[in-house]
């Protein structure tokens, strides 16, 4: 019933609305003692009906009038009053901004009646836990909607009851959670402290009284309550953040709020401190923007204490064996700590903190788990320490690479990560390169440390490319024996990336031979798979080798002067037959074909125009496989070819033939029922290809017969709610029209303008109508800037005609909902038309569309 009202309310004739309402109310009254789930669903159905049924005026008032004298009806009445404010902003109800504003004003008008009802309810029922939970949930719901009168609430009995419940040691877990949620909602509702002073003060003082209760919960080892208190303290700090920064230590900028969070940070369970992370990020961001040294001095001690707590929380258990896990909950917590430390370290000073951490290792004799946690925090901040003439950094690096193999495996693992983060220091001090590489090579040979060592070597290759050139032979030896090391797929690819980055810095005459050596292992492996396939018919997965080749091509980018032959050209020509055969063998498997195309894409990008000899055979193979297996990655690869060769006069016709051959099966696929929705990748890649054509050779495309079909497909696809696909479609239409707007003084400008004029004459009205319909009914708000850009280009191309098209499009929009509420007034339509058509820049169009489409959401 709820789903029908949510999604199909428009099917009901208006004269049946009252009967449906009365029937639902009778049902909820009769079924009130059954399952709470049924009561909630019925309450939701009633709330959704009230929101859509414009003729049901003052629904809150009528419900309270009808049921408030019957104590047995109280639970379901409060349930309806809880879900009603929650449903106002529901995504599944498209009631529109006008109706939403009307409802919010109505709810605000009756809000004190609701609070009075809840207060009476608490007084009448005494300590009835279930009723208290319902009351707090309902109150929280009204706070969340932001319609409560905060002055009225500041002196309300319910607020006192809330804090009494939270202060009481014997409060049950469920009630405690409901009360905590309600206080958090109240704190969130007064985000603008200055306009809600009375309630802000009550909540501020109320929360500060909970410190004792927090300590009691810690003593009783009641983690649920501890987490609740920490949520409340964090919400308090978030709400009063600006006040605290504006007037630290004064009034509601009292720094006891931060003390509360640091008390929580001292709790032994890391889940407690994690709740406050968002606040510390925001505090850091605020202080960074203000950049006031005096303020930094006030907050520095708090951040120092926080960092101290975080370092302790990052310690592994003393009986932990092996390396730190980074995929479990604790591993993810440590990654979040690392991110937070990077964001707030400026307040303490990276160098100062790094030195302090190092001195704890140097002067004390800490246990392995303390050492590992300190190294972990050092790794988080190493990159933000200035590497110029820095004796501490040099000393740390020297000491780390001398760590004996007898130390705990986790310490070695984290020390390797630290070395990888210190690659800038190695670059400034090349004397460290040999000892560092020797240290990492030791790690590479040990299974648990291999992936971390590979990542560190990759970092050093990326930063010290020139110094690493002399070690290229060593890198090549590692790459040849890659599978003898116990590496994750990602680490192996990273190592090859590092090797390719260094390879690109070798003298040009050496690159071809070294690239051939580097690719040989992967090519041999692919040949072997193909040979096995032809002898025993078994298909083996070539993706590992394809991905490795792709990363080599992607990052081998030597500087080639004009007129010089690209050193990678010969190698790629030699490898092409193997890639071609692999593609043919696995043509039915989308995943493998995608990897082949990715590999070819980077090969083409690597040598640019140097891949010309591949163009004919590659396009022929792509088109023939695509007729049978329309993998969208062929369209993407096509867009790369157009990007590289579209400016070459001799290639344009061939590329257009490719586009036409690829379009036929694509249109067949997209014209099926729900074709656009079921194949968003195809839509995305088709319009990437079409856009590349517009950018590289617009006249070729605009003069062809295929352009009409591509534009029609684009218009149909503007309503597709898929981020990437929609973005590609809008970019295509925008760029297409722009070629007729942008007078770049090329000789073909007049031809382009004339061709775009013809296309707009044919499709302009349909495009504008479809765009307006899509952004009102189909598309999420984040796509609207793209729609605005398209409308802007149409308008710049021909403003008078666009004004007429937009007027016709607006006339076709529905003016009221099936529930009888006004969706859009005549004035709102004319205002919008005027805002768009008189806009001086695109962002004004965007703002106008944002506001206008809210009327339909």
PDB file of C-alpha atoms in Angstrom, residues 73-323:
ATOM      1  CA  UNK A  73      -4.062   5.311  20.066  1.00  0.00           C
ATOM      2  CA  UNK A  74      -1.015   7.281  21.236  1.00  0.00           C
ATOM      3  CA  UNK A  75       1.672   4.869  19.891  1.00  0.00           C
ATOM      4  CA  UNK A  76       0.397   4.947  16.299  1.00  0.00           C
ATOM      5  CA  UNK A  77      -0.395   8.693  16.420  1.00  0.00           C
ATOM      6  CA  UNK A  78       3.209   9.370  17.480  1.00  0.00           C
ATOM      7  CA  UNK A  79       4.438   6.976  14.750  1.00  0.00           C
ATOM      8  CA  UNK A  80       2.574   8.997  12.084  1.00  0.00           C
ATOM      9  CA  UNK A  81       3.904  12.255  13.572  1.00  0.00           C
ATOM     10  CA  UNK A  82       7.442  10.779  13.477  1.00  0.00           C
ATOM     11  CA  UNK A  83       7.465   9.665   9.846  1.00  0.00           C
ATOM     12  CA  UNK A  84       5.586  12.724   8.509  1.00  0.00           C
ATOM     13  CA  UNK A  85       8.535  15.174   8.840  1.00  0.00           C
ATOM     14  CA  UNK A  86      10.950  12.436   7.651  1.00  0.00           C
ATOM     15  CA  UNK A  87       8.981  11.972   4.415  1.00  0.00           C
ATOM     16  CA  UNK A  88       8.917  15.687   3.499  1.00  0.00           C
ATOM     17  CA  UNK A  89      12.309  15.385   1.759  1.00  0.00           C
ATOM     18  CA  UNK A  90      11.807  11.801   0.572  1.00  0.00           C
ATOM     19  CA  UNK A  91      13.405  11.100  -2.814  1.00  0.00           C
ATOM     20  CA  UNK A  92      10.577   8.783  -3.834  1.00  0.00           C
ATOM     21  CA  UNK A  93       7.915  11.508  -3.534  1.00  0.00           C
ATOM     22  CA  UNK A  94       8.188  14.124  -6.265  1.00  0.00           C
ATOM     23  CA  UNK A  95       5.907  16.670  -4.596  1.00  0.00           C
ATOM     24  CA  UNK A  96       7.783  19.742  -5.866  1.00  0.00           C
ATOM     25  CA  UNK A  97       9.183  22.797  -4.099  1.00  0.00           C
ATOM     26  CA  UNK A  98       5.882  24.745  -3.960  1.00  0.00           C
ATOM     27  CA  UNK A  99       4.023  21.940  -2.186  1.00  0.00           C
ATOM     28  CA  UNK A 100       7.058  21.200   0.028  1.00  0.00           C
ATOM     29  CA  UNK A 101       7.215  24.842   1.167  1.00  0.00           C
ATOM     30  CA  UNK A 102       3.472  24.809   1.885  1.00  0.00           C
ATOM     31  CA  UNK A 103       3.822  21.614   3.970  1.00  0.00           C
ATOM     32  CA  UNK A 104       6.855  22.861   5.916  1.00  0.00           C
ATOM     33  CA  UNK A 105       5.018  26.086   6.779  1.00  0.00           C
ATOM     34  CA  UNK A 106       2.020  24.008   7.884  1.00  0.00           C
ATOM     35  CA  UNK A 107       4.167  21.716  10.060  1.00  0.00           C
ATOM     36  CA  UNK A 108       6.003  24.690  11.585  1.00  0.00           C
ATOM     37  CA  UNK A 109       2.604  26.223  12.478  1.00  0.00           C
ATOM     38  CA  UNK A 110       1.527  23.067  14.365  1.00  0.00           C
ATOM     39  CA  UNK A 111       4.957  22.149  15.776  1.00  0.00           C
ATOM     40  CA  UNK A 112       4.315  23.498  19.294  1.00  0.00           C
ATOM     41  CA  UNK A 113       1.044  21.524  19.406  1.00  0.00           C
ATOM     42  CA  UNK A 114       3.059  18.373  18.642  1.00  0.00           C
ATOM     43  CA  UNK A 115       5.676  19.154  21.331  1.00  0.00           C
ATOM     44  CA  UNK A 116       2.913  19.829  23.866  1.00  0.00           C
ATOM     45  CA  UNK A 117       1.318  16.469  22.954  1.00  0.00           C
ATOM     46  CA  UNK A 118       4.697  14.707  23.455  1.00  0.00           C
ATOM     47  CA  UNK A 119       5.239  16.460  26.813  1.00  0.00           C
ATOM     48  CA  UNK A 120       1.756  15.461  28.036  1.00  0.00           C
ATOM     49  CA  UNK A 121       2.428  11.917  26.857  1.00  0.00           C
ATOM     50  CA  UNK A 122       5.607  11.690  28.973  1.00  0.00           C
ATOM     51  CA  UNK A 123       3.832  13.125  32.010  1.00  0.00           C
ATOM     52  CA  UNK A 124       0.846  10.763  31.664  1.00  0.00           C
ATOM     53  CA  UNK A 125       2.689   7.503  31.063  1.00  0.00           C
ATOM     54  CA  UNK A 126       5.329   7.848  33.822  1.00  0.00           C
ATOM     55  CA  UNK A 127       8.447   5.783  33.189  1.00  0.00           C
ATOM     56  CA  UNK A 128       7.193   3.765  30.247  1.00  0.00           C
ATOM     57  CA  UNK A 129      10.385   3.029  28.353  1.00  0.00           C
ATOM     58  CA  UNK A 130       8.757   2.186  25.003  1.00  0.00           C
ATOM     59  CA  UNK A 131       6.746   5.408  25.066  1.00  0.00           C
ATOM     60  CA  UNK A 132       9.842   7.460  25.957  1.00  0.00           C
ATOM     61  CA  UNK A 133      11.701   5.945  22.967  1.00  0.00           C
ATOM     62  CA  UNK A 134       8.791   6.835  20.661  1.00  0.00           C
ATOM     63  CA  UNK A 135       8.599  10.388  22.040  1.00  0.00           C
ATOM     64  CA  UNK A 136      12.353  10.996  21.621  1.00  0.00           C
ATOM     65  CA  UNK A 137      12.308   9.596  18.074  1.00  0.00           C
ATOM     66  CA  UNK A 138       9.379  11.857  17.196  1.00  0.00           C
ATOM     67  CA  UNK A 139      10.999  14.939  18.727  1.00  0.00           C
ATOM     68  CA  UNK A 140      14.254  14.180  16.858  1.00  0.00           C
ATOM     69  CA  UNK A 141      12.323  13.923  13.597  1.00  0.00           C
ATOM     70  CA  UNK A 142      10.841  17.438  14.098  1.00  0.00           C
ATOM     71  CA  UNK A 143      14.274  18.813  15.039  1.00  0.00           C
ATOM     72  CA  UNK A 144      15.706  17.307  11.833  1.00  0.00           C
ATOM     73  CA  UNK A 145      13.110  19.083   9.693  1.00  0.00           C
ATOM     74  CA  UNK A 146      14.158  22.361  11.333  1.00  0.00           C
ATOM     75  CA  UNK A 147      10.611  23.587  12.093  1.00  0.00           C
ATOM     76  CA  UNK A 148      10.637  23.744  15.898  1.00  0.00           C
ATOM     77  CA  UNK A 149      10.539  27.132  17.618  1.00  0.00           C
ATOM     78  CA  UNK A 150      13.909  27.075  19.391  1.00  0.00           C
ATOM     79  CA  UNK A 151      12.897  29.646  22.050  1.00  0.00           C
ATOM     80  CA  UNK A 152       9.844  27.524  22.907  1.00  0.00           C
ATOM     81  CA  UNK A 153      12.056  24.397  23.053  1.00  0.00           C
ATOM     82  CA  UNK A 154      14.717  26.042  25.252  1.00  0.00           C
ATOM     83  CA  UNK A 155      12.328  26.242  28.187  1.00  0.00           C
ATOM     84  CA  UNK A 156      10.477  22.994  27.444  1.00  0.00           C
ATOM     85  CA  UNK A 157      10.158  20.188  29.970  1.00  0.00           C
ATOM     86  CA  UNK A 158      11.155  17.571  27.349  1.00  0.00           C
ATOM     87  CA  UNK A 159      14.687  18.950  27.148  1.00  0.00           C
ATOM     88  CA  UNK A 160      15.168  18.413  30.898  1.00  0.00           C
ATOM     89  CA  UNK A 161      13.763  14.886  30.623  1.00  0.00           C
ATOM     90  CA  UNK A 162      16.211  14.113  27.801  1.00  0.00           C
ATOM     91  CA  UNK A 163      19.269  15.046  29.862  1.00  0.00           C
ATOM     92  CA  UNK A 164      17.902  13.306  32.988  1.00  0.00           C
ATOM     93  CA  UNK A 165      17.591  10.085  30.968  1.00  0.00           C
ATOM     94  CA  UNK A 166      21.182  10.486  29.711  1.00  0.00           C
ATOM     95  CA  UNK A 167      22.547  11.233  33.187  1.00  0.00           C
ATOM     96  CA  UNK A 168      20.870   8.198  34.804  1.00  0.00           C
ATOM     97  CA  UNK A 169      23.138   5.207  35.190  1.00  0.00           C
ATOM     98  CA  UNK A 170      20.268   2.694  35.001  1.00  0.00           C
ATOM     99  CA  UNK A 171      18.892   3.916  31.620  1.00  0.00           C
ATOM    100  CA  UNK A 172      18.556   0.945  29.231  1.00  0.00           C
ATOM    101  CA  UNK A 173      20.643   0.723  26.026  1.00  0.00           C
ATOM    102  CA  UNK A 174      17.689   1.311  23.646  1.00  0.00           C
ATOM    103  CA  UNK A 175      16.368   4.328  25.529  1.00  0.00           C
ATOM    104  CA  UNK A 176      19.899   5.728  25.826  1.00  0.00           C
ATOM    105  CA  UNK A 177      20.366   5.471  22.081  1.00  0.00           C
ATOM    106  CA  UNK A 178      17.002   7.175  21.343  1.00  0.00           C
ATOM    107  CA  UNK A 179      17.822  10.033  23.747  1.00  0.00           C
ATOM    108  CA  UNK A 180      21.326  10.412  22.237  1.00  0.00           C
ATOM    109  CA  UNK A 181      19.914  10.517  18.697  1.00  0.00           C
ATOM    110  CA  UNK A 182      17.460  13.207  19.780  1.00  0.00           C
ATOM    111  CA  UNK A 183      20.163  15.405  21.382  1.00  0.00           C
ATOM    112  CA  UNK A 184      22.336  15.015  18.259  1.00  0.00           C
ATOM    113  CA  UNK A 185      19.372  16.083  16.071  1.00  0.00           C
ATOM    114  CA  UNK A 186      18.791  19.109  18.323  1.00  0.00           C
ATOM    115  CA  UNK A 187      22.471  20.096  18.109  1.00  0.00           C
ATOM    116  CA  UNK A 188      22.414  19.693  14.348  1.00  0.00           C
ATOM    117  CA  UNK A 189      19.248  21.839  14.109  1.00  0.00           C
ATOM    118  CA  UNK A 190      20.924  24.834  15.818  1.00  0.00           C
ATOM    119  CA  UNK A 191      23.955  24.826  13.494  1.00  0.00           C
ATOM    120  CA  UNK A 192      23.390  28.581  13.146  1.00  0.00           C
ATOM    121  CA  UNK A 193      24.109  29.259  16.832  1.00  0.00           C
ATOM    122  CA  UNK A 194      23.646  33.057  16.729  1.00  0.00           C
ATOM    123  CA  UNK A 195      19.973  32.848  15.693  1.00  0.00           C
ATOM    124  CA  UNK A 196      19.136  30.086  18.197  1.00  0.00           C
ATOM    125  CA  UNK A 197      20.911  31.450  21.260  1.00  0.00           C
ATOM    126  CA  UNK A 198      18.497  30.320  23.999  1.00  0.00           C
ATOM    127  CA  UNK A 199      18.337  26.670  22.891  1.00  0.00           C
ATOM    128  CA  UNK A 200      22.059  26.651  22.063  1.00  0.00           C
ATOM    129  CA  UNK A 201      22.886  27.653  25.635  1.00  0.00           C
ATOM    130  CA  UNK A 202      20.574  25.003  27.145  1.00  0.00           C
ATOM    131  CA  UNK A 203      22.065  22.241  24.972  1.00  0.00           C
ATOM    132  CA  UNK A 204      25.624  23.447  25.581  1.00  0.00           C
ATOM    133  CA  UNK A 205      25.197  23.398  29.367  1.00  0.00           C
ATOM    134  CA  UNK A 206      23.206  20.148  29.247  1.00  0.00           C
ATOM    135  CA  UNK A 207      25.903  18.246  27.307  1.00  0.00           C
ATOM    136  CA  UNK A 208      28.678  19.480  29.614  1.00  0.00           C
ATOM    137  CA  UNK A 209      26.834  17.815  32.541  1.00  0.00           C
ATOM    138  CA  UNK A 210      27.260  14.379  30.879  1.00  0.00           C
ATOM    139  CA  UNK A 211      30.995  14.015  31.585  1.00  0.00           C
ATOM    140  CA  UNK A 212      30.386  12.150  34.859  1.00  0.00           C
ATOM    141  CA  UNK A 213      27.888   9.821  33.153  1.00  0.00           C
ATOM    142  CA  UNK A 214      30.537   9.104  30.474  1.00  0.00           C
ATOM    143  CA  UNK A 215      33.091   8.086  33.130  1.00  0.00           C
ATOM    144  CA  UNK A 216      30.444   5.882  34.780  1.00  0.00           C
ATOM    145  CA  UNK A 217      29.786   4.107  31.440  1.00  0.00           C
ATOM    146  CA  UNK A 218      33.567   3.590  31.008  1.00  0.00           C
ATOM    147  CA  UNK A 219      33.793   2.119  34.519  1.00  0.00           C
ATOM    148  CA  UNK A 220      30.918  -0.256  33.737  1.00  0.00           C
ATOM    149  CA  UNK A 221      32.538  -1.150  30.369  1.00  0.00           C
ATOM    150  CA  UNK A 222      29.286  -0.245  28.613  1.00  0.00           C
ATOM    151  CA  UNK A 223      30.655   0.434  25.108  1.00  0.00           C
ATOM    152  CA  UNK A 224      27.239   1.256  23.566  1.00  0.00           C
ATOM    153  CA  UNK A 225      26.721   4.137  26.001  1.00  0.00           C
ATOM    154  CA  UNK A 226      30.336   5.308  25.634  1.00  0.00           C
ATOM    155  CA  UNK A 227      29.849   5.510  21.854  1.00  0.00           C
ATOM    156  CA  UNK A 228      26.584   7.433  22.346  1.00  0.00           C
ATOM    157  CA  UNK A 229      28.241   9.992  24.621  1.00  0.00           C
ATOM    158  CA  UNK A 230      31.091  10.402  22.163  1.00  0.00           C
ATOM    159  CA  UNK A 231      28.575  11.035  19.354  1.00  0.00           C
ATOM    160  CA  UNK A 232      26.925  13.741  21.480  1.00  0.00           C
ATOM    161  CA  UNK A 233      30.254  15.372  22.407  1.00  0.00           C
ATOM    162  CA  UNK A 234      31.341  15.329  18.749  1.00  0.00           C
ATOM    163  CA  UNK A 235      28.047  16.851  17.562  1.00  0.00           C
ATOM    164  CA  UNK A 236      28.452  19.544  20.257  1.00  0.00           C
ATOM    165  CA  UNK A 237      31.941  20.394  18.954  1.00  0.00           C
ATOM    166  CA  UNK A 238      30.721  20.398  15.320  1.00  0.00           C
ATOM    167  CA  UNK A 239      27.833  22.754  16.159  1.00  0.00           C
ATOM    168  CA  UNK A 240      29.989  25.187  18.124  1.00  0.00           C
ATOM    169  CA  UNK A 241      33.033  24.912  15.808  1.00  0.00           C
ATOM    170  CA  UNK A 242      32.807  28.457  14.450  1.00  0.00           C
ATOM    171  CA  UNK A 243      32.104  29.895  17.913  1.00  0.00           C
ATOM    172  CA  UNK A 244      35.107  28.003  19.324  1.00  0.00           C
ATOM    173  CA  UNK A 245      37.427  29.312  16.605  1.00  0.00           C
ATOM    174  CA  UNK A 246      35.975  32.846  16.777  1.00  0.00           C
ATOM    175  CA  UNK A 247      36.202  33.205  20.574  1.00  0.00           C
ATOM    176  CA  UNK A 248      38.209  30.292  22.034  1.00  0.00           C
ATOM    177  CA  UNK A 249      37.756  29.903  25.784  1.00  0.00           C
ATOM    178  CA  UNK A 250      34.928  32.450  26.023  1.00  0.00           C
ATOM    179  CA  UNK A 251      31.224  31.679  26.531  1.00  0.00           C
ATOM    180  CA  UNK A 252      30.117  28.918  24.180  1.00  0.00           C
ATOM    181  CA  UNK A 253      33.623  28.867  22.683  1.00  0.00           C
ATOM    182  CA  UNK A 254      34.604  27.128  25.943  1.00  0.00           C
ATOM    183  CA  UNK A 255      37.489  24.748  25.235  1.00  0.00           C
ATOM    184  CA  UNK A 256      36.044  22.173  27.651  1.00  0.00           C
ATOM    185  CA  UNK A 257      34.223  20.878  24.554  1.00  0.00           C
ATOM    186  CA  UNK A 258      37.601  19.813  23.096  1.00  0.00           C
ATOM    187  CA  UNK A 259      38.594  18.350  26.465  1.00  0.00           C
ATOM    188  CA  UNK A 260      35.526  16.091  26.267  1.00  0.00           C
ATOM    189  CA  UNK A 261      36.668  14.787  22.864  1.00  0.00           C
ATOM    190  CA  UNK A 262      40.197  14.194  24.133  1.00  0.00           C
ATOM    191  CA  UNK A 263      38.776  12.273  27.112  1.00  0.00           C
ATOM    192  CA  UNK A 264      36.988  10.062  24.544  1.00  0.00           C
ATOM    193  CA  UNK A 265      40.236   9.769  22.549  1.00  0.00           C
ATOM    194  CA  UNK A 266      41.775   8.279  25.688  1.00  0.00           C
ATOM    195  CA  UNK A 267      39.293   5.371  25.688  1.00  0.00           C
ATOM    196  CA  UNK A 268      41.086   2.074  24.944  1.00  0.00           C
ATOM    197  CA  UNK A 269      38.685   1.117  22.085  1.00  0.00           C
ATOM    198  CA  UNK A 270      39.676   2.811  18.808  1.00  0.00           C
ATOM    199  CA  UNK A 271      36.025   2.901  17.590  1.00  0.00           C
ATOM    200  CA  UNK A 272      35.372   5.675  20.161  1.00  0.00           C
ATOM    201  CA  UNK A 273      37.966   8.169  18.944  1.00  0.00           C
ATOM    202  CA  UNK A 274      37.061   7.400  15.312  1.00  0.00           C
ATOM    203  CA  UNK A 275      33.644   9.046  15.799  1.00  0.00           C
ATOM    204  CA  UNK A 276      35.329  12.443  16.285  1.00  0.00           C
ATOM    205  CA  UNK A 277      37.548  12.344  13.164  1.00  0.00           C
ATOM    206  CA  UNK A 278      35.253  14.484  11.018  1.00  0.00           C
ATOM    207  CA  UNK A 279      35.314  17.251  13.636  1.00  0.00           C
ATOM    208  CA  UNK A 280      39.122  17.293  13.800  1.00  0.00           C
ATOM    209  CA  UNK A 281      39.277  17.472   9.959  1.00  0.00           C
ATOM    210  CA  UNK A 282      36.909  20.435   9.979  1.00  0.00           C
ATOM    211  CA  UNK A 283      38.790  22.197  12.787  1.00  0.00           C
ATOM    212  CA  UNK A 284      42.056  21.756  10.855  1.00  0.00           C
ATOM    213  CA  UNK A 285      40.439  23.068   7.659  1.00  0.00           C
ATOM    214  CA  UNK A 286      39.022  26.126   9.479  1.00  0.00           C
ATOM    215  CA  UNK A 287      42.323  27.015  11.114  1.00  0.00           C
ATOM    216  CA  UNK A 288      44.213  26.458   7.852  1.00  0.00           C
ATOM    217  CA  UNK A 289      41.936  28.909   6.018  1.00  0.00           C
ATOM    218  CA  UNK A 290      42.109  31.573   8.757  1.00  0.00           C
ATOM    219  CA  UNK A 291      45.909  31.116   9.049  1.00  0.00           C
ATOM    220  CA  UNK A 292      46.316  33.061  12.305  1.00  0.00           C
ATOM    221  CA  UNK A 293      49.457  32.199  14.305  1.00  0.00           C
ATOM    222  CA  UNK A 294      47.875  33.229  17.643  1.00  0.00           C
ATOM    223  CA  UNK A 295      44.937  30.840  17.040  1.00  0.00           C
ATOM    224  CA  UNK A 296      47.327  28.046  16.067  1.00  0.00           C
ATOM    225  CA  UNK A 297      49.102  28.513  19.399  1.00  0.00           C
ATOM    226  CA  UNK A 298      45.805  28.097  21.300  1.00  0.00           C
ATOM    227  CA  UNK A 299      44.801  24.886  19.493  1.00  0.00           C
ATOM    228  CA  UNK A 300      48.276  23.317  19.083  1.00  0.00           C
ATOM    229  CA  UNK A 301      48.325  21.584  22.530  1.00  0.00           C
ATOM    230  CA  UNK A 302      44.981  19.900  21.780  1.00  0.00           C
ATOM    231  CA  UNK A 303      46.249  18.579  18.424  1.00  0.00           C
ATOM    232  CA  UNK A 304      49.488  17.391  20.089  1.00  0.00           C
ATOM    233  CA  UNK A 305      47.468  15.423  22.642  1.00  0.00           C
ATOM    234  CA  UNK A 306      45.247  14.036  19.875  1.00  0.00           C
ATOM    235  CA  UNK A 307      48.295  12.856  17.898  1.00  0.00           C
ATOM    236  CA  UNK A 308      49.676  11.218  21.025  1.00  0.00           C
ATOM    237  CA  UNK A 309      46.391   9.308  21.502  1.00  0.00           C
ATOM    238  CA  UNK A 310      46.270   8.337  17.821  1.00  0.00           C
ATOM    239  CA  UNK A 311      49.807   6.938  17.882  1.00  0.00           C
ATOM    240  CA  UNK A 312      48.793   4.780  20.838  1.00  0.00           C
ATOM    241  CA  UNK A 313      45.579   3.608  19.134  1.00  0.00           C
ATOM    242  CA  UNK A 314      47.607   2.540  16.081  1.00  0.00           C
ATOM    243  CA  UNK A 315      49.610   0.017  18.101  1.00  0.00           C
ATOM    244  CA  UNK A 316      49.095  -3.603  17.107  1.00  0.00           C
ATOM    245  CA  UNK A 317      48.484  -6.208  19.816  1.00  0.00           C
ATOM    246  CA  UNK A 318      51.762  -7.337  21.446  1.00  0.00           C
ATOM    247  CA  UNK A 319      50.956 -10.945  20.434  1.00  0.00           C
ATOM    248  CA  UNK A 320      50.247  -9.978  16.766  1.00  0.00           C
ATOM    249  CA  UNK A 321      52.197 -12.087  14.305  1.00  0.00           C
ATOM    250  CA  UNK A 322      53.266 -11.162  10.778  1.00  0.00           C
ATOM    251  CA  UNK A 323      52.627  -7.883   8.983  1.00  0.00           C
TER     252      UNK A 323
END
